[in-house]
Short mmCIF file of C-alpha atoms and ligand atoms in Angstrom, two decimals:
data_model
loop_
_atom_site.label_atom_id
_atom_site.label_comp_id
_atom_site.label_asym_id
_atom_site.label_seq_id
_atom_site.Cartn_x
_atom_site.Cartn_y
_atom_site.Cartn_z
CA MET A 162 -23.97 -5.56 -24.22
CA ILE A 163 -20.58 -4.22 -23.12
CA ASN A 164 -17.53 -6.23 -24.15
CA VAL A 165 -14.62 -6.56 -21.78
CA ALA A 166 -11.09 -7.84 -22.36
CA VAL A 167 -8.81 -9.16 -19.64
CA LEU A 168 -5.04 -8.72 -20.06
CA GLY A 169 -3.24 -11.42 -18.08
CA TYR A 170 -4.96 -14.63 -16.94
CA GLY A 171 -3.04 -15.10 -13.70
CA THR A 172 -4.42 -14.98 -10.17
CA VAL A 173 -6.21 -11.63 -10.40
CA GLY A 174 -7.16 -11.91 -14.10
CA SER A 175 -8.82 -15.29 -13.63
CA GLY A 176 -10.51 -13.85 -10.53
CA VAL A 177 -11.94 -11.00 -12.64
CA VAL A 178 -13.52 -13.48 -15.07
CA GLU A 179 -14.81 -15.53 -12.13
CA VAL A 180 -16.40 -12.52 -10.39
CA ILE A 181 -18.09 -11.34 -13.61
CA GLU A 182 -19.46 -14.83 -14.30
CA GLU A 183 -20.29 -15.87 -10.72
CA ASN A 184 -22.02 -12.58 -9.85
CA LYS A 185 -23.43 -12.09 -13.37
CA GLU A 186 -26.90 -11.06 -12.24
CA THR A 187 -25.85 -8.37 -9.80
CA VAL A 188 -22.90 -7.19 -11.93
CA ASN A 189 -25.14 -6.74 -14.98
CA LYS A 190 -27.88 -5.06 -12.97
CA LYS A 191 -25.44 -2.59 -11.46
CA SER A 192 -23.72 -1.96 -14.78
CA ALA A 193 -27.15 -1.33 -16.36
CA ALA A 194 -25.91 -3.52 -19.23
CA GLU A 195 -24.78 -7.06 -19.85
CA LEU A 196 -21.01 -7.46 -19.40
CA ASN A 197 -19.38 -9.99 -21.68
CA VAL A 198 -15.77 -11.11 -21.34
CA LYS A 199 -14.89 -11.28 -25.02
CA TYR A 200 -11.12 -11.87 -24.84
CA ILE A 201 -8.52 -13.04 -22.36
CA LEU A 202 -4.98 -12.15 -23.38
CA ASP A 203 -2.15 -14.34 -22.14
CA LEU A 204 1.04 -15.87 -23.51
CA ARG A 205 -0.12 -19.28 -22.32
CA ASP A 206 -2.93 -21.59 -23.40
CA PHE A 207 -5.35 -22.94 -20.81
CA PRO A 208 -6.59 -26.31 -22.07
CA GLY A 209 -9.61 -27.50 -20.08
CA ASP A 210 -10.31 -24.03 -18.63
CA PRO A 211 -14.00 -23.10 -18.98
CA TYR A 212 -12.95 -19.91 -20.81
CA GLU A 213 -10.18 -21.41 -22.96
CA ASP A 214 -12.00 -20.35 -26.16
CA LYS A 215 -11.64 -16.69 -25.16
CA VAL A 216 -7.86 -16.89 -24.73
CA ILE A 217 -5.86 -15.06 -27.39
CA HIS A 218 -2.17 -14.20 -27.72
CA ASP A 219 -2.28 -11.10 -29.90
CA PHE A 220 -3.00 -7.80 -28.11
CA ASN A 221 -3.82 -6.08 -31.43
CA ILE A 222 -7.03 -8.11 -31.73
CA ILE A 223 -8.28 -6.35 -28.59
CA LEU A 224 -6.90 -2.95 -29.56
CA ASN A 225 -8.49 -3.07 -33.01
CA ASP A 226 -11.86 -4.46 -31.93
CA PRO A 227 -14.26 -1.48 -31.65
CA GLU A 228 -16.68 -3.67 -29.69
CA VAL A 229 -14.30 -3.82 -26.70
CA SER A 230 -14.84 -0.76 -24.55
CA ILE A 231 -13.40 -1.86 -21.19
CA VAL A 232 -10.06 -3.57 -20.57
CA CYS A 233 -8.82 -5.06 -17.28
CA GLU A 234 -5.05 -4.89 -16.97
CA THR A 235 -4.08 -7.62 -14.53
CA MET A 236 -0.64 -8.37 -15.97
CA GLY A 237 1.49 -6.42 -13.50
CA GLY A 238 4.83 -4.71 -14.15
CA VAL A 239 5.58 -1.54 -16.06
CA GLY A 240 6.67 -2.96 -19.43
CA ALA A 241 3.97 -4.46 -21.65
CA ALA A 242 1.32 -3.43 -19.11
CA TYR A 243 2.25 0.25 -19.62
CA LYS A 244 2.34 -0.04 -23.42
CA PHE A 245 -0.99 -1.88 -23.63
CA THR A 246 -2.71 0.42 -21.13
CA LYS A 247 -1.58 3.51 -22.99
CA GLU A 248 -2.66 2.13 -26.36
CA CYS A 249 -6.07 1.12 -25.02
CA LEU A 250 -6.66 4.56 -23.49
CA LEU A 251 -5.50 6.32 -26.66
CA ALA A 252 -8.04 4.18 -28.53
CA GLY A 253 -10.75 5.41 -26.10
CA LYS A 254 -11.06 2.13 -24.20
CA SER A 255 -11.33 2.41 -20.41
CA VAL A 256 -8.77 0.47 -18.39
CA CYS A 257 -9.23 -0.96 -14.87
CA THR A 258 -6.19 -2.24 -13.03
CA SER A 259 -4.75 -3.80 -9.90
CA ASN A 260 -1.22 -2.83 -10.97
CA LYS A 261 0.08 -0.53 -8.21
CA GLU A 262 3.55 -0.34 -9.74
CA LEU A 263 2.18 1.08 -12.98
CA VAL A 264 -0.29 3.40 -11.25
CA ALA A 265 2.43 4.76 -8.93
CA LYS A 266 4.83 5.29 -11.84
CA HIS A 267 2.60 6.54 -14.66
CA GLY A 268 -0.72 7.40 -12.97
CA PRO A 269 -0.93 11.11 -13.93
CA GLU A 270 0.01 10.49 -17.57
CA LEU A 271 -2.51 7.67 -17.97
CA LEU A 272 -5.24 9.66 -16.22
CA GLN A 273 -4.61 12.60 -18.55
CA ILE A 274 -4.89 10.37 -21.64
CA ALA A 275 -8.15 8.94 -20.27
CA LYS A 276 -9.46 12.48 -19.77
CA ASP A 277 -8.42 13.53 -23.29
CA LYS A 278 -10.11 10.47 -24.79
CA GLN A 279 -13.22 10.62 -22.59
CA CYS A 280 -12.68 7.23 -21.06
CA ASN A 281 -11.40 6.07 -17.67
CA TYR A 282 -8.31 4.74 -15.95
CA LEU A 283 -9.48 3.26 -12.65
CA PHE A 284 -7.32 1.56 -10.03
CA GLU A 285 -9.36 0.70 -6.93
CA ALA A 286 -7.57 -2.67 -6.58
CA SER A 287 -4.10 -1.13 -6.62
CA VAL A 288 -4.23 -0.13 -2.93
CA GLY A 289 -5.71 -2.31 -0.21
CA GLY A 290 -6.80 -5.08 -2.65
CA GLY A 291 -10.54 -5.54 -2.11
CA ILE A 292 -10.92 -2.68 0.38
CA PRO A 293 -12.77 0.31 -1.05
CA VAL A 294 -10.36 3.15 -0.43
CA ILE A 295 -9.61 4.92 -3.73
CA ARG A 296 -13.31 5.44 -4.45
CA PRO A 297 -14.08 6.80 -0.95
CA ILE A 298 -11.22 9.29 -1.35
CA ASN A 299 -12.30 10.28 -4.88
CA TYR A 300 -16.09 10.25 -4.40
CA SER A 301 -17.08 10.28 -0.75
CA LEU A 302 -14.53 12.50 0.97
CA THR A 303 -14.70 15.24 -1.65
CA ALA A 304 -15.95 17.82 0.87
CA GLU A 305 -12.95 17.15 3.09
CA GLU A 306 -9.50 18.61 3.34
CA ILE A 307 -7.71 15.32 3.90
CA GLU A 308 -4.90 15.99 6.37
CA ASN A 309 -3.44 12.60 7.00
CA ILE A 310 -3.49 9.06 5.62
CA THR A 311 -1.88 6.16 7.45
CA GLY A 312 -2.20 2.55 6.41
CA ILE A 313 -1.21 -1.03 6.95
CA LEU A 314 -0.79 -1.56 3.24
CA ASN A 315 1.03 -4.86 2.92
CA GLY A 316 -0.55 -8.15 3.91
CA THR A 317 2.63 -10.24 3.85
CA THR A 318 4.51 -8.10 6.36
CA ASN A 319 1.42 -7.66 8.54
CA TYR A 320 1.07 -11.44 8.66
CA MET A 321 4.76 -11.79 9.59
CA LEU A 322 4.65 -9.13 12.31
CA THR A 323 1.46 -10.66 13.73
CA LYS A 324 3.21 -14.06 13.92
CA MET A 325 6.37 -12.61 15.45
CA ASP A 326 4.23 -10.93 18.07
CA ALA A 327 2.12 -14.00 18.85
CA LEU A 328 4.90 -16.61 18.82
CA GLY A 329 7.87 -14.59 20.04
CA ALA A 330 9.57 -15.80 16.87
CA ASP A 331 12.35 -14.08 14.96
CA PHE A 332 12.12 -12.59 11.48
CA ASP A 333 13.88 -15.39 9.52
CA GLU A 334 11.81 -18.12 11.13
CA VAL A 335 8.52 -16.36 10.38
CA LEU A 336 9.59 -15.54 6.81
CA LYS A 337 10.27 -19.23 6.12
CA GLU A 338 6.89 -20.18 7.57
CA ALA A 339 5.12 -17.47 5.53
CA GLN A 340 6.82 -18.71 2.34
CA ALA A 341 5.93 -22.34 3.10
CA ASN A 342 2.27 -21.32 3.54
CA GLY A 343 2.19 -19.22 0.38
CA TYR A 344 1.77 -15.92 2.25
CA ALA A 345 5.16 -14.61 1.16
CA GLU A 346 6.66 -14.76 -2.32
CA ALA A 347 9.79 -16.83 -3.05
CA ASP A 348 11.45 -13.42 -3.56
CA PRO A 349 9.89 -11.39 -0.75
CA THR A 350 12.04 -8.27 -1.26
CA ALA A 351 9.27 -5.90 -2.39
CA ASP A 352 7.17 -6.77 0.65
CA ILE A 353 9.73 -7.02 3.46
CA GLU A 354 11.76 -4.01 2.32
CA GLY A 355 8.61 -1.89 2.18
CA TYR A 356 8.67 -1.15 -1.59
CA ASP A 357 5.13 -2.50 -2.12
CA ALA A 358 3.74 -0.34 0.71
CA ARG A 359 5.70 2.63 -0.66
CA ARG A 360 3.90 2.46 -4.02
CA LYS A 361 0.55 2.28 -2.25
CA ILE A 362 1.16 5.20 0.12
CA ALA A 363 2.49 7.21 -2.86
CA ILE A 364 -0.80 6.60 -4.72
CA LEU A 365 -2.90 7.57 -1.68
CA SER A 366 -0.73 10.62 -1.01
CA SER A 367 -1.05 11.77 -4.63
CA LEU A 368 -4.84 11.63 -4.30
CA MET A 369 -4.69 13.48 -0.98
CA MET A 370 -2.42 16.20 -2.41
CA THR A 371 -4.04 16.11 -5.92
CA LYS A 372 -0.46 16.33 -7.23
CA ASN A 373 2.14 13.66 -7.89
CA VAL A 374 4.08 12.00 -5.09
CA ASP A 375 7.10 10.31 -6.67
CA SER A 376 7.05 6.88 -5.02
CA GLU A 377 10.76 6.33 -5.56
CA LYS A 378 11.58 9.37 -3.44
CA VAL A 379 9.52 8.22 -0.47
CA TYR A 380 11.66 7.40 2.58
CA THR A 381 11.30 3.64 3.12
CA GLU A 382 12.37 1.16 5.78
CA GLY A 383 11.23 -2.45 5.78
CA ILE A 384 10.80 -4.91 8.63
CA THR A 385 14.03 -6.91 8.30
CA LYS A 386 15.65 -5.37 11.40
CA ILE A 387 12.71 -6.09 13.72
CA THR A 388 13.50 -8.80 16.27
CA SER A 389 11.63 -10.71 18.96
CA ALA A 390 13.44 -8.50 21.51
CA ASP A 391 11.70 -5.41 20.07
CA PHE A 392 8.36 -7.16 20.50
CA GLU A 393 9.18 -7.91 24.15
CA TYR A 394 9.62 -4.20 24.82
CA ALA A 395 6.55 -3.31 22.77
CA LYS A 396 4.45 -5.74 24.82
CA ALA A 397 5.86 -4.46 28.11
CA ALA A 398 4.91 -0.90 27.12
CA GLY A 399 1.43 -1.73 25.71
CA PHE A 400 2.31 -1.32 22.02
CA LYS A 401 2.23 -3.34 18.79
CA ILE A 402 4.75 -3.08 15.97
CA LYS A 403 3.27 -2.44 12.51
CA LEU A 404 4.70 -1.54 9.12
CA LEU A 405 2.92 1.72 8.33
CA GLY A 406 2.72 3.93 5.29
CA THR A 407 2.16 7.42 6.67
CA SER A 408 1.38 10.61 4.84
CA GLU A 409 0.79 14.00 6.42
CA LYS A 410 -0.14 17.11 4.49
CA LEU A 411 2.12 19.92 5.74
CA SER A 412 0.82 22.53 3.28
CA ASP A 413 -0.79 22.59 -0.17
CA SER A 414 2.66 22.03 -1.66
CA GLU A 415 4.46 19.84 0.88
CA VAL A 416 3.79 16.40 2.31
CA ALA A 417 5.64 14.15 4.76
CA VAL A 418 5.48 10.58 3.48
CA MET A 419 7.26 7.50 4.73
CA VAL A 420 7.08 3.74 5.08
CA ALA A 421 8.62 2.27 8.24
CA PRO A 422 7.91 -0.04 11.16
CA PHE A 423 6.30 1.85 14.04
CA PHE A 424 5.41 1.20 17.65
CA ILE A 425 1.66 1.83 17.77
CA ASP A 426 -0.48 2.09 20.89
CA LEU A 427 -2.66 -0.97 21.52
CA GLU A 428 -5.70 1.32 21.70
CA HIS A 429 -5.23 2.63 18.16
CA PRO A 430 -7.62 0.97 15.64
CA LEU A 431 -4.67 0.18 13.34
CA ALA A 432 -3.04 -1.84 16.15
CA MET A 433 -5.98 -4.26 15.93
CA VAL A 434 -5.40 -5.05 12.25
CA ASN A 435 -3.81 -8.49 12.19
CA ASP A 436 -2.67 -11.27 9.85
CA VAL A 437 -2.98 -10.53 6.12
CA PHE A 438 -5.56 -7.81 6.66
CA ASN A 439 -4.92 -4.23 5.54
CA ALA A 440 -6.45 -0.99 6.78
CA VAL A 441 -6.29 2.63 5.76
CA PHE A 442 -6.88 5.39 8.31
CA VAL A 443 -7.90 8.73 6.81
CA LYS A 444 -8.24 11.99 8.71
CA GLY A 445 -10.33 14.75 7.20
CA ASN A 446 -10.70 18.26 8.64
CA MET A 447 -14.50 18.01 8.94
CA LEU A 448 -15.14 14.28 9.30
CA GLY A 449 -12.23 13.52 11.59
CA ASP A 450 -11.03 9.92 11.53
CA SER A 451 -12.35 7.17 9.29
CA MET A 452 -10.92 3.71 8.65
CA TYR A 453 -11.24 1.27 5.76
CA TYR A 454 -10.47 -2.34 6.61
CA GLY A 455 -10.44 -5.66 4.82
CA ARG A 456 -8.55 -8.08 2.63
CA GLY A 457 -5.64 -6.29 1.01
CA ALA A 458 -4.68 -9.13 -1.30
CA GLY A 459 -5.92 -12.41 -2.73
CA LYS A 460 -7.59 -13.48 -5.94
CA LEU A 461 -11.27 -12.75 -5.36
CA PRO A 462 -11.02 -9.68 -3.08
CA THR A 463 -8.68 -7.99 -5.56
CA ALA A 464 -10.73 -9.12 -8.55
CA SER A 465 -13.90 -7.80 -6.89
CA ALA A 466 -12.31 -4.33 -6.72
CA VAL A 467 -11.28 -4.53 -10.40
CA VAL A 468 -14.83 -5.52 -11.38
CA SER A 469 -16.26 -2.65 -9.30
CA ASP A 470 -14.17 -0.38 -11.54
CA VAL A 471 -15.48 -2.18 -14.64
CA ILE A 472 -19.02 -1.43 -13.45
CA ASP A 473 -18.05 2.21 -12.87
CA CYS A 474 -16.68 2.37 -16.43
CA ALA A 475 -19.84 0.74 -17.79
CA ARG A 476 -21.92 3.40 -16.05
CA HIS A 477 -19.77 6.18 -17.47
CA LEU A 478 -19.13 5.18 -21.07
CA GLY A 479 -18.02 8.26 -23.02
CA LYS A 480 -17.54 10.23 -19.81
CA THR A 481 -14.50 10.58 -17.55
CA VAL A 482 -14.98 10.07 -13.83
CA MET A 483 -13.15 12.88 -12.01
CA CYS A 484 -9.82 12.01 -10.44
CA PHE A 485 -7.51 14.79 -9.26
CA TRP A 486 -3.86 13.78 -9.65
CA ASP A 487 -1.74 16.31 -11.53
CA ALA A 488 1.60 15.40 -13.04
CA GLU A 489 3.38 18.15 -11.08
CA ASP A 490 5.58 16.64 -8.34
CA VAL A 491 4.73 17.70 -4.83
CA LYS A 492 7.55 18.53 -2.41
CA LEU A 493 8.43 15.71 -0.02
CA ALA A 494 9.50 16.83 3.44
CA ASP A 495 12.88 15.66 4.70
CA VAL A 496 11.94 13.08 7.35
CA LYS A 497 15.09 13.92 9.33
CA GLU A 498 13.64 17.38 10.00
CA LEU A 499 10.40 16.05 11.49
CA GLU A 500 9.78 15.67 15.19
CA ARG A 501 8.52 12.41 16.61
CA GLU A 502 8.82 10.01 19.52
CA PHE A 503 11.20 7.05 19.35
CA PHE A 504 11.81 3.66 20.89
CA VAL A 505 15.54 2.91 21.25
CA ARG A 506 17.00 -0.47 22.22
CA ILE A 507 20.63 -0.51 23.33
CA ASP A 508 23.12 -3.00 24.69
CA SER A 509 22.93 -3.09 28.51
CA ALA A 510 26.59 -2.14 28.67
CA ALA A 511 25.72 1.28 27.20
CA LYS A 512 22.94 2.17 29.66
CA GLU A 513 24.98 4.75 31.56
CA ASP A 514 26.20 6.43 28.36
CA PHE A 515 22.68 6.55 26.93
CA GLU A 516 21.19 8.06 30.06
CA GLU A 517 23.92 10.71 30.17
CA LEU A 518 23.45 11.56 26.50
CA PHE A 519 19.66 11.99 26.58
CA GLU A 520 18.26 14.27 29.24
CA ASP A 521 14.69 13.16 28.81
CA PHE A 522 13.68 9.50 28.42
CA GLU A 523 11.45 6.79 29.83
CA GLU A 524 12.94 3.36 30.45
CA ILE A 525 10.73 0.40 29.53
CA ILE A 526 10.93 -2.40 32.03
CA ALA A 527 10.91 -5.76 30.26
CA ASP A 528 12.20 -9.08 31.51
CA ARG A 529 15.55 -8.78 29.68
CA LYS A 530 19.13 -8.45 30.87
CA GLU A 531 21.16 -8.24 27.66
CA ASP A 532 19.62 -4.97 26.46
CA ALA A 533 17.59 -1.97 27.63
CA GLY A 534 14.65 -0.18 25.97
CA TYR A 535 13.76 3.51 26.14
CA PHE A 536 11.13 5.90 24.85
CA LEU A 537 12.31 9.34 23.77
CA PRO A 538 9.88 12.31 23.78
CA PRO A 539 9.13 14.19 20.52
CA THR A 540 12.52 15.11 19.06
CA LYS A 541 13.77 16.01 15.60
CA GLU A 542 14.94 12.81 13.87
CA ARG A 543 18.26 14.34 12.90
CA ASP A 544 19.05 15.17 16.54
CA VAL A 545 18.18 11.69 17.75
CA TYR A 546 20.34 9.97 15.13
CA GLU A 547 23.25 12.39 15.65
CA LYS A 548 23.30 11.61 19.36
CA LEU A 549 22.87 7.88 18.86
CA GLU A 550 25.87 7.84 16.53
CA LYS A 551 28.02 8.49 19.57
CA LEU A 552 26.90 5.13 20.99
CA GLY A 553 28.05 3.22 17.89
CA ASP A 554 27.26 -0.50 17.76
CA THR A 555 25.65 -0.53 21.18
CA VAL A 556 22.49 0.86 19.55
CA LEU A 557 20.55 -2.28 18.64
CA ASN A 558 17.39 -0.80 17.12
CA VAL A 559 15.54 2.49 16.69
CA ILE A 560 11.80 2.39 15.94
CA ARG A 561 9.50 5.37 15.50
CA ILE A 562 6.33 5.75 17.54
CA TYR A 563 2.95 6.46 15.93
CA ARG A 564 0.15 8.05 17.95
N1 HSE B 817 2.33 -8.59 -1.82
C1 HSE B 817 1.20 -7.76 -1.55
C2 HSE B 817 0.82 -7.88 -0.07
C3 HSE B 817 0.06 -8.15 -2.44
O1 HSE B 817 1.37 -8.75 0.62
O2 HSE B 817 0.03 -7.08 0.42
C4 HSE B 817 -1.04 -7.14 -2.56
O3 HSE B 817 -0.63 -5.93 -3.10
#
């Protein structure tokens, strides 16, 4: 029997217990041992809960119990979760987590401790919720030079953009609806400003580069400036608007990473990812393109990914599963120096000035009088923004194009 402890009995933690119990037969078969949830750590009591007798409030009981070999950290945050994870790993207990904030911030350090102590720190659920994406990168694509990873990594914003597109609604209206339906948090900042997606693309980029991508240095734009007018132009031109995390390997020591809303061609597989779904598009030099799609959030999908890590730990007790993510920071390219195509929306009054300023452009014909939309060919970001500065407030929005 292998004893497991769950730290944090919230949405994901209770899902972990549910998956282990509900799928007991298959989970035990695939672990080649019986998994037993011995403790659930939480500050609260859960009277009437079927597992209330397992709930404890003192972390040291778990830390000092030699029978516990696998711990699920489903608390979130980088305070107690960091301390407890580190102490568990130092004690030789494997830790499985859905905590992208902690993985993005302390991943290399925690992986190194796991290696030193011959246990594991696994984090499949930290990116893309229930979608297998960390394991494919670590196990399945090991013969590949991964060149590029692009993902729709945040379910809340994908839901909002899908609704804005379908209903012609504006950002504030859709945000209120998403909050009322429980799709967006009361404080939606981390989602709508792109910080959640930034942590996830930083984790994926670190695995691609096998060195650390500092998530806080990743250029990030959220979706708050996207309006129904932008969607009208996108539709007229045969595009969708998606919040993407993109990461392109420029060399062994430099990577271009960013989170921003993009115009994306309707024909691209990522353009077809709607509602709360997530997808990660990975390009390898031998395989070419591959895509991983599914539920990027939610209790049971996320818990299923955590339990898949628990099974992996059970199969590898006393042995560390390889994960290449060195502590050394990799160089992040200055996004302003990169060339790409742009969509620009300007006040109609500035049409003449815009067309004089840019020699090469394509006007998008939409049924709108108050503004005009243009595509610019591949141009260095810095040059585009320097020119647009001359148009001042008549520039209404600038959105990058992903192909
Ligand atoms: N807030 C996140 C999302 C939850 O909307 O995708 C999963 O990380």
